[in-house]
């Protein structure tokens, strides 16, 4: 996805660190994550410093994605202090989830119809839903997604329409023998009506039908955490998202 946006993006696997950084105004395309299993306190302090240095060298901000289950108990206890020392600020929490839940039946919602993202107009509507849901400027998500062939062909991306108005969106993509759920969002004006769950079910249904895969995974925000267990996902590792301090 990062290389689709920026063909010369910084995509590297370093010792204990993975870099996936498009240097886009769409901050979700700018990612660093720690990959060392059973990392101890000394290691985590070192790696967080390295990650922060990588982030400081970039033009646009992004996030360090930290998967708590990769840390040992000592490192978990030291995490807050180590992040502070590295110059990182806590941005928001998340949760990994997974399940052998596919195939799912064709979803139905009395308010909605679903359409696959196939045109530039669809893609801009998808981007605008991201911006509204996550508080980004409209132009940031549009820059991150506009014109992408991958999003119109290689990803099972769907809009939920209430009449003619796009109100929610979700997508799935095949990754390492699983369907990975990405960029679920609901317009804040239409939340708590089941729209996000319905369109996620649609993206999973169609992705599974196309690929034959049976396992799905995702990274949930706190807002989405209650939704996915209703579909069959089980929570696993806590996630911690960090940005650079001011």
PDB file of C-alpha atoms in Angstrom:
ATOM      1  CA  UNK A   1       0.000   0.000   0.000  1.00  0.00           C
ATOM      2  CA  UNK A   2       2.834   2.390   0.844  1.00  0.00           C
ATOM      3  CA  UNK A   3       4.649   1.655  -2.416  1.00  0.00           C
ATOM      4  CA  UNK A   4       1.382   2.086  -4.319  1.00  0.00           C
ATOM      5  CA  UNK A   5       1.224   5.632  -2.974  1.00  0.00           C
ATOM      6  CA  UNK A   6       4.937   6.474  -3.294  1.00  0.00           C
ATOM      7  CA  UNK A   7       6.989   4.135  -5.519  1.00  0.00           C
ATOM      8  CA  UNK A   8      10.253   5.296  -3.922  1.00  0.00           C
ATOM      9  CA  UNK A   9       8.867   5.162  -0.356  1.00  0.00           C
ATOM     10  CA  UNK A  10      11.122   4.214   2.548  1.00  0.00           C
ATOM     11  CA  UNK A  11      10.347   0.493   2.885  1.00  0.00           C
ATOM     12  CA  UNK A  12      13.031  -1.244   4.936  1.00  0.00           C
ATOM     13  CA  UNK A  13      13.376  -4.112   7.383  1.00  0.00           C
ATOM     14  CA  UNK A  14      16.093  -3.199   9.862  1.00  0.00           C
ATOM     15  CA  UNK A  15      17.195  -5.216  12.903  1.00  0.00           C
ATOM     16  CA  UNK A  16      14.161  -5.043  15.196  1.00  0.00           C
ATOM     17  CA  UNK A  17      12.439  -2.286  13.190  1.00  0.00           C
ATOM     18  CA  UNK A  18      10.261  -2.226  10.064  1.00  0.00           C
ATOM     19  CA  UNK A  19       9.862   1.042   8.149  1.00  0.00           C
ATOM     20  CA  UNK A  20       6.893   1.627   5.817  1.00  0.00           C
ATOM     21  CA  UNK A  21       6.963   5.372   5.176  1.00  0.00           C
ATOM     22  CA  UNK A  22       5.465   7.062   2.116  1.00  0.00           C
ATOM     23  CA  UNK A  23       6.112  10.542   3.558  1.00  0.00           C
ATOM     24  CA  UNK A  24       2.539  11.447   2.660  1.00  0.00           C
ATOM     25  CA  UNK A  25       0.287  14.015   4.292  1.00  0.00           C
ATOM     26  CA  UNK A  26      -1.965  11.025   5.035  1.00  0.00           C
ATOM     27  CA  UNK A  27      -0.342   9.984   8.314  1.00  0.00           C
ATOM     28  CA  UNK A  28      -1.454   6.339   8.144  1.00  0.00           C
ATOM     29  CA  UNK A  29       0.893   5.851   5.195  1.00  0.00           C
ATOM     30  CA  UNK A  30       3.848   6.786   7.422  1.00  0.00           C
ATOM     31  CA  UNK A  31       4.634   3.904   9.756  1.00  0.00           C
ATOM     32  CA  UNK A  32       7.471   2.505  11.830  1.00  0.00           C
ATOM     33  CA  UNK A  33       7.012  -0.600  13.966  1.00  0.00           C
ATOM     34  CA  UNK A  34       9.120  -2.756  16.259  1.00  0.00           C
ATOM     35  CA  UNK A  35       9.465  -6.407  15.245  1.00  0.00           C
ATOM     36  CA  UNK A  36      11.732  -8.075  17.809  1.00  0.00           C
ATOM     37  CA  UNK A  37       9.912 -10.789  19.833  1.00  0.00           C
ATOM     38  CA  UNK A  38      10.339 -10.899  23.620  1.00  0.00           C
ATOM     39  CA  UNK A  39      12.094  -7.522  23.578  1.00  0.00           C
ATOM     40  CA  UNK A  40      13.511  -6.527  26.963  1.00  0.00           C
ATOM     41  CA  UNK A  41      13.677  -3.134  28.638  1.00  0.00           C
ATOM     42  CA  UNK A  42      17.163  -2.302  27.381  1.00  0.00           C
ATOM     43  CA  UNK A  43      16.283  -3.323  23.845  1.00  0.00           C
ATOM     44  CA  UNK A  44      13.009  -1.398  23.817  1.00  0.00           C
ATOM     45  CA  UNK A  45      14.719   1.800  24.924  1.00  0.00           C
ATOM     46  CA  UNK A  46      17.279   1.465  22.148  1.00  0.00           C
ATOM     47  CA  UNK A  47      14.703   0.617  19.473  1.00  0.00           C
ATOM     48  CA  UNK A  48      12.365   3.456  20.447  1.00  0.00           C
ATOM     49  CA  UNK A  49      15.262   5.889  20.124  1.00  0.00           C
ATOM     50  CA  UNK A  50      16.097   4.520  16.676  1.00  0.00           C
ATOM     51  CA  UNK A  51      12.460   4.715  15.574  1.00  0.00           C
ATOM     52  CA  UNK A  52      12.142   8.308  16.764  1.00  0.00           C
ATOM     53  CA  UNK A  53      15.299   9.259  14.841  1.00  0.00           C
ATOM     54  CA  UNK A  54      13.826   7.749  11.670  1.00  0.00           C
ATOM     55  CA  UNK A  55      10.604   9.703  12.196  1.00  0.00           C
ATOM     56  CA  UNK A  56      12.466  12.982  12.787  1.00  0.00           C
ATOM     57  CA  UNK A  57      14.235  12.619   9.447  1.00  0.00           C
ATOM     58  CA  UNK A  58      10.933  12.642   7.541  1.00  0.00           C
ATOM     59  CA  UNK A  59       9.036  15.585   6.094  1.00  0.00           C
ATOM     60  CA  UNK A  60       5.552  14.514   7.184  1.00  0.00           C
ATOM     61  CA  UNK A  61       4.443  13.077  10.545  1.00  0.00           C
ATOM     62  CA  UNK A  62       3.382   9.503  11.051  1.00  0.00           C
ATOM     63  CA  UNK A  63       3.092   6.902  13.765  1.00  0.00           C
ATOM     64  CA  UNK A  64       5.116   4.284  15.562  1.00  0.00           C
ATOM     65  CA  UNK A  65       2.886   1.204  15.862  1.00  0.00           C
ATOM     66  CA  UNK A  66       3.887  -0.812  18.931  1.00  0.00           C
ATOM     67  CA  UNK A  67       2.493  -4.318  19.478  1.00  0.00           C
ATOM     68  CA  UNK A  68       2.575  -4.942  23.218  1.00  0.00           C
ATOM     69  CA  UNK A  69       2.693  -8.749  22.983  1.00  0.00           C
ATOM     70  CA  UNK A  70       6.182  -8.488  21.446  1.00  0.00           C
ATOM     71  CA  UNK A  71       7.518  -7.077  24.743  1.00  0.00           C
ATOM     72  CA  UNK A  72       8.517  -9.002  27.840  1.00  0.00           C
ATOM     73  CA  UNK A  73       7.125  -7.978  31.233  1.00  0.00           C
ATOM     74  CA  UNK A  74      10.124  -5.809  32.089  1.00  0.00           C
ATOM     75  CA  UNK A  75       9.850  -3.920  28.798  1.00  0.00           C
ATOM     76  CA  UNK A  76       6.126  -3.329  29.303  1.00  0.00           C
ATOM     77  CA  UNK A  77       6.808  -1.789  32.685  1.00  0.00           C
ATOM     78  CA  UNK A  78       9.536   0.419  31.197  1.00  0.00           C
ATOM     79  CA  UNK A  79       7.602   1.435  28.077  1.00  0.00           C
ATOM     80  CA  UNK A  80       6.187   4.767  29.248  1.00  0.00           C
ATOM     81  CA  UNK A  81       9.545   6.001  30.516  1.00  0.00           C
ATOM     82  CA  UNK A  82      11.392   4.736  27.445  1.00  0.00           C
ATOM     83  CA  UNK A  83       8.964   6.447  25.078  1.00  0.00           C
ATOM     84  CA  UNK A  84       9.276   9.717  26.997  1.00  0.00           C
ATOM     85  CA  UNK A  85      13.060   9.512  26.853  1.00  0.00           C
ATOM     86  CA  UNK A  86      12.952   8.866  23.090  1.00  0.00           C
ATOM     87  CA  UNK A  87      10.846  11.988  22.510  1.00  0.00           C
ATOM     88  CA  UNK A  88       7.644  10.151  21.649  1.00  0.00           C
ATOM     89  CA  UNK A  89       4.110  11.076  22.734  1.00  0.00           C
ATOM     90  CA  UNK A  90       1.264   8.612  23.110  1.00  0.00           C
ATOM     91  CA  UNK A  91      -1.299   9.201  20.341  1.00  0.00           C
ATOM     92  CA  UNK A  92      -4.077   6.622  20.743  1.00  0.00           C
ATOM     93  CA  UNK A  93      -4.672   2.964  21.637  1.00  0.00           C
ATOM     94  CA  UNK A  94      -5.582   0.059  19.406  1.00  0.00           C
ATOM     95  CA  UNK A  95      -6.093  -3.682  19.496  1.00  0.00           C
ATOM     96  CA  UNK A  96      -5.135  -6.551  17.254  1.00  0.00           C
ATOM     97  CA  UNK A  97      -7.922  -8.983  16.379  1.00  0.00           C
ATOM     98  CA  UNK A  98      -8.148 -12.188  14.365  1.00  0.00           C
ATOM     99  CA  UNK A  99     -10.465 -15.082  13.668  1.00  0.00           C
ATOM    100  CA  UNK A 100     -11.143 -18.065  11.426  1.00  0.00           C
ATOM    101  CA  UNK A 101     -14.488 -16.536  10.555  1.00  0.00           C
ATOM    102  CA  UNK A 102     -14.802 -16.831   6.780  1.00  0.00           C
ATOM    103  CA  UNK A 103     -16.862 -17.194   4.734  1.00  0.00           C
ATOM    104  CA  UNK A 104     -19.505 -14.808   6.033  1.00  0.00           C
ATOM    105  CA  UNK A 105     -23.033 -14.587   4.631  1.00  0.00           C
ATOM    106  CA  UNK A 106     -24.005 -11.731   2.346  1.00  0.00           C
ATOM    107  CA  UNK A 107     -24.722  -8.801   4.682  1.00  0.00           C
ATOM    108  CA  UNK A 108     -27.908  -6.811   4.681  1.00  0.00           C
ATOM    109  CA  UNK A 109     -28.898  -3.532   6.307  1.00  0.00           C
ATOM    110  CA  UNK A 110     -32.291  -1.875   5.797  1.00  0.00           C
ATOM    111  CA  UNK A 111     -30.760   1.598   5.374  1.00  0.00           C
ATOM    112  CA  UNK A 112     -27.885   0.718   3.057  1.00  0.00           C
ATOM    113  CA  UNK A 113     -26.723  -0.374  -0.333  1.00  0.00           C
ATOM    114  CA  UNK A 114     -23.101  -1.294  -1.031  1.00  0.00           C
ATOM    115  CA  UNK A 115     -20.888  -0.422  -3.948  1.00  0.00           C
ATOM    116  CA  UNK A 116     -17.323  -1.489  -4.674  1.00  0.00           C
ATOM    117  CA  UNK A 117     -14.749   1.250  -5.133  1.00  0.00           C
ATOM    118  CA  UNK A 118     -14.106   1.254  -8.877  1.00  0.00           C
ATOM    119  CA  UNK A 119     -13.879   4.919  -9.890  1.00  0.00           C
ATOM    120  CA  UNK A 120     -11.919   7.984  -8.846  1.00  0.00           C
ATOM    121  CA  UNK A 121     -15.165   9.460  -7.502  1.00  0.00           C
ATOM    122  CA  UNK A 122     -15.657   6.411  -5.285  1.00  0.00           C
ATOM    123  CA  UNK A 123     -12.079   6.639  -4.088  1.00  0.00           C
ATOM    124  CA  UNK A 124     -12.388  10.290  -3.116  1.00  0.00           C
ATOM    125  CA  UNK A 125     -15.591   9.491  -1.204  1.00  0.00           C
ATOM    126  CA  UNK A 126     -13.694   6.728   0.624  1.00  0.00           C
ATOM    127  CA  UNK A 127     -10.859   9.150   1.429  1.00  0.00           C
ATOM    128  CA  UNK A 128     -13.258  11.796   2.715  1.00  0.00           C
ATOM    129  CA  UNK A 129     -14.866   9.279   5.082  1.00  0.00           C
ATOM    130  CA  UNK A 130     -11.386   8.551   6.485  1.00  0.00           C
ATOM    131  CA  UNK A 131     -10.762  12.244   7.073  1.00  0.00           C
ATOM    132  CA  UNK A 132     -14.092  12.830   8.780  1.00  0.00           C
ATOM    133  CA  UNK A 133     -13.786   9.758  10.996  1.00  0.00           C
ATOM    134  CA  UNK A 134     -10.174  10.290  12.059  1.00  0.00           C
ATOM    135  CA  UNK A 135     -10.024  14.074  12.111  1.00  0.00           C
ATOM    136  CA  UNK A 136      -7.661  14.577   9.167  1.00  0.00           C
ATOM    137  CA  UNK A 137      -7.922  17.514   6.757  1.00  0.00           C
ATOM    138  CA  UNK A 138      -9.827  16.399   3.661  1.00  0.00           C
ATOM    139  CA  UNK A 139      -6.850  17.057   1.432  1.00  0.00           C
ATOM    140  CA  UNK A 140      -4.609  14.736   3.487  1.00  0.00           C
ATOM    141  CA  UNK A 141      -6.588  11.547   2.898  1.00  0.00           C
ATOM    142  CA  UNK A 142      -7.296  12.565  -0.679  1.00  0.00           C
ATOM    143  CA  UNK A 143      -3.571  12.913  -1.302  1.00  0.00           C
ATOM    144  CA  UNK A 144      -3.072   9.511   0.273  1.00  0.00           C
ATOM    145  CA  UNK A 145      -5.597   7.667  -1.892  1.00  0.00           C
ATOM    146  CA  UNK A 146      -6.503   9.653  -5.023  1.00  0.00           C
ATOM    147  CA  UNK A 147      -5.674   8.025  -8.339  1.00  0.00           C
ATOM    148  CA  UNK A 148      -4.701   4.643  -6.900  1.00  0.00           C
ATOM    149  CA  UNK A 149      -5.159   1.674  -9.219  1.00  0.00           C
ATOM    150  CA  UNK A 150      -4.571  -0.742  -6.319  1.00  0.00           C
ATOM    151  CA  UNK A 151      -7.548   0.585  -4.366  1.00  0.00           C
ATOM    152  CA  UNK A 152      -9.810   0.244  -7.384  1.00  0.00           C
ATOM    153  CA  UNK A 153      -8.655  -3.223  -8.449  1.00  0.00           C
ATOM    154  CA  UNK A 154      -6.452  -5.080  -5.970  1.00  0.00           C
ATOM    155  CA  UNK A 155      -8.322  -4.243  -2.771  1.00  0.00           C
ATOM    156  CA  UNK A 156     -11.904  -5.224  -1.945  1.00  0.00           C
ATOM    157  CA  UNK A 157     -12.970  -1.726  -0.905  1.00  0.00           C
ATOM    158  CA  UNK A 158     -16.647  -0.912  -0.367  1.00  0.00           C
ATOM    159  CA  UNK A 159     -18.781   2.128   0.311  1.00  0.00           C
ATOM    160  CA  UNK A 160     -22.023   1.911   2.267  1.00  0.00           C
ATOM    161  CA  UNK A 161     -24.583   4.268   0.759  1.00  0.00           C
ATOM    162  CA  UNK A 162     -27.631   5.705   2.480  1.00  0.00           C
ATOM    163  CA  UNK A 163     -29.541   6.724  -0.593  1.00  0.00           C
ATOM    164  CA  UNK A 164     -26.797   8.323  -2.644  1.00  0.00           C
ATOM    165  CA  UNK A 165     -24.711   9.496   0.319  1.00  0.00           C
ATOM    166  CA  UNK A 166     -21.578   7.506   1.298  1.00  0.00           C
ATOM    167  CA  UNK A 167     -21.840   7.023   5.069  1.00  0.00           C
ATOM    168  CA  UNK A 168     -19.325   4.269   5.854  1.00  0.00           C
ATOM    169  CA  UNK A 169     -16.550   2.280   4.221  1.00  0.00           C
ATOM    170  CA  UNK A 170     -14.353  -0.778   4.723  1.00  0.00           C
ATOM    171  CA  UNK A 171     -11.854  -2.810   2.744  1.00  0.00           C
ATOM    172  CA  UNK A 172     -10.025  -6.131   2.798  1.00  0.00           C
ATOM    173  CA  UNK A 173      -6.778  -7.172   1.152  1.00  0.00           C
ATOM    174  CA  UNK A 174      -5.043 -10.536   0.943  1.00  0.00           C
ATOM    175  CA  UNK A 175      -1.894 -10.605   3.092  1.00  0.00           C
ATOM    176  CA  UNK A 176       0.145 -13.683   3.968  1.00  0.00           C
ATOM    177  CA  UNK A 177      -2.713 -16.123   3.609  1.00  0.00           C
ATOM    178  CA  UNK A 178      -5.249 -13.968   5.431  1.00  0.00           C
ATOM    179  CA  UNK A 179      -7.732 -11.241   4.671  1.00  0.00           C
ATOM    180  CA  UNK A 180      -6.590  -8.062   6.374  1.00  0.00           C
ATOM    181  CA  UNK A 181      -9.327  -5.530   7.168  1.00  0.00           C
ATOM    182  CA  UNK A 182      -8.242  -1.947   6.505  1.00  0.00           C
ATOM    183  CA  UNK A 183      -9.543   1.590   6.851  1.00  0.00           C
ATOM    184  CA  UNK A 184     -12.997   1.057   8.265  1.00  0.00           C
ATOM    185  CA  UNK A 185     -14.694   4.407   8.872  1.00  0.00           C
ATOM    186  CA  UNK A 186     -18.152   5.838   9.465  1.00  0.00           C
ATOM    187  CA  UNK A 187     -19.148   9.457   8.996  1.00  0.00           C
ATOM    188  CA  UNK A 188     -19.540  10.836  12.553  1.00  0.00           C
ATOM    189  CA  UNK A 189     -23.037  12.043  11.659  1.00  0.00           C
ATOM    190  CA  UNK A 190     -24.119   8.438  11.030  1.00  0.00           C
ATOM    191  CA  UNK A 191     -22.374   6.488  13.766  1.00  0.00           C
ATOM    192  CA  UNK A 192     -24.023   3.957  16.122  1.00  0.00           C
ATOM    193  CA  UNK A 193     -26.414   2.703  13.483  1.00  0.00           C
ATOM    194  CA  UNK A 194     -24.543  -0.473  12.525  1.00  0.00           C
ATOM    195  CA  UNK A 195     -23.226   0.974   9.279  1.00  0.00           C
ATOM    196  CA  UNK A 196     -19.550   0.279   9.975  1.00  0.00           C
ATOM    197  CA  UNK A 197     -20.261  -3.322  10.930  1.00  0.00           C
ATOM    198  CA  UNK A 198     -22.426  -3.870   7.851  1.00  0.00           C
ATOM    199  CA  UNK A 199     -19.862  -2.563   5.368  1.00  0.00           C
ATOM    200  CA  UNK A 200     -17.067  -4.496   7.110  1.00  0.00           C
ATOM    201  CA  UNK A 201     -19.105  -7.666   6.693  1.00  0.00           C
ATOM    202  CA  UNK A 202     -19.537  -6.793   3.017  1.00  0.00           C
ATOM    203  CA  UNK A 203     -15.782  -6.326   2.472  1.00  0.00           C
ATOM    204  CA  UNK A 204     -15.081  -9.609   4.284  1.00  0.00           C
ATOM    205  CA  UNK A 205     -17.793 -11.470   2.375  1.00  0.00           C
ATOM    206  CA  UNK A 206     -16.572 -10.323  -1.009  1.00  0.00           C
ATOM    207  CA  UNK A 207     -12.884 -10.719  -0.148  1.00  0.00           C
ATOM    208  CA  UNK A 208     -13.430 -14.288   1.020  1.00  0.00           C
ATOM    209  CA  UNK A 209     -15.540 -15.111  -2.015  1.00  0.00           C
ATOM    210  CA  UNK A 210     -12.755 -13.874  -4.308  1.00  0.00           C
ATOM    211  CA  UNK A 211      -9.831 -15.477  -2.484  1.00  0.00           C
ATOM    212  CA  UNK A 212     -11.190 -18.536  -0.690  1.00  0.00           C
ATOM    213  CA  UNK A 213      -9.403 -17.468   2.499  1.00  0.00           C
ATOM    214  CA  UNK A 214     -10.854 -18.434   5.871  1.00  0.00           C
ATOM    215  CA  UNK A 215      -8.856 -16.337   8.360  1.00  0.00           C
ATOM    216  CA  UNK A 216      -9.102 -12.563   8.825  1.00  0.00           C
ATOM    217  CA  UNK A 217      -7.050 -10.115  10.897  1.00  0.00           C
ATOM    218  CA  UNK A 218      -7.251  -6.414  11.703  1.00  0.00           C
ATOM    219  CA  UNK A 219      -6.007  -3.549  13.853  1.00  0.00           C
ATOM    220  CA  UNK A 220      -8.882  -1.889  15.688  1.00  0.00           C
ATOM    221  CA  UNK A 221      -9.135   1.577  17.162  1.00  0.00           C
ATOM    222  CA  UNK A 222     -10.848   1.961  20.519  1.00  0.00           C
ATOM    223  CA  UNK A 223     -14.011   3.128  18.744  1.00  0.00           C
ATOM    224  CA  UNK A 224     -14.139   0.005  16.610  1.00  0.00           C
ATOM    225  CA  UNK A 225     -13.248  -2.457  19.362  1.00  0.00           C
ATOM    226  CA  UNK A 226     -16.864  -3.325  20.325  1.00  0.00           C
ATOM    227  CA  UNK A 227     -17.869  -3.908  16.695  1.00  0.00           C
ATOM    228  CA  UNK A 228     -15.531  -6.651  15.527  1.00  0.00           C
ATOM    229  CA  UNK A 229     -16.262  -9.328  18.162  1.00  0.00           C
ATOM    230  CA  UNK A 230     -19.861  -9.244  16.925  1.00  0.00           C
ATOM    231  CA  UNK A 231     -18.522 -10.379  13.547  1.00  0.00           C
ATOM    232  CA  UNK A 232     -16.485 -13.162  15.185  1.00  0.00           C
ATOM    233  CA  UNK A 233     -13.053 -11.588  15.740  1.00  0.00           C
ATOM    234  CA  UNK A 234     -11.176 -12.278  18.963  1.00  0.00           C
ATOM    235  CA  UNK A 235      -8.929  -9.593  20.490  1.00  0.00           C
ATOM    236  CA  UNK A 236      -5.234 -10.339  20.872  1.00  0.00           C
ATOM    237  CA  UNK A 237      -2.355  -7.888  21.389  1.00  0.00           C
ATOM    238  CA  UNK A 238      -2.909  -4.324  22.617  1.00  0.00           C
ATOM    239  CA  UNK A 239      -1.455  -1.714  20.250  1.00  0.00           C
ATOM    240  CA  UNK A 240       0.065   1.614  21.191  1.00  0.00           C
ATOM    241  CA  UNK A 241       0.386   4.382  18.603  1.00  0.00           C
ATOM    242  CA  UNK A 242       3.032   7.066  19.165  1.00  0.00           C
ATOM    243  CA  UNK A 243       3.944  10.279  17.378  1.00  0.00           C
ATOM    244  CA  UNK A 244       6.839  12.641  17.906  1.00  0.00           C
ATOM    245  CA  UNK A 245       6.533  15.223  20.632  1.00  0.00           C
ATOM    246  CA  UNK A 246       5.529  18.704  19.499  1.00  0.00           C
TER     247      UNK A 246
END
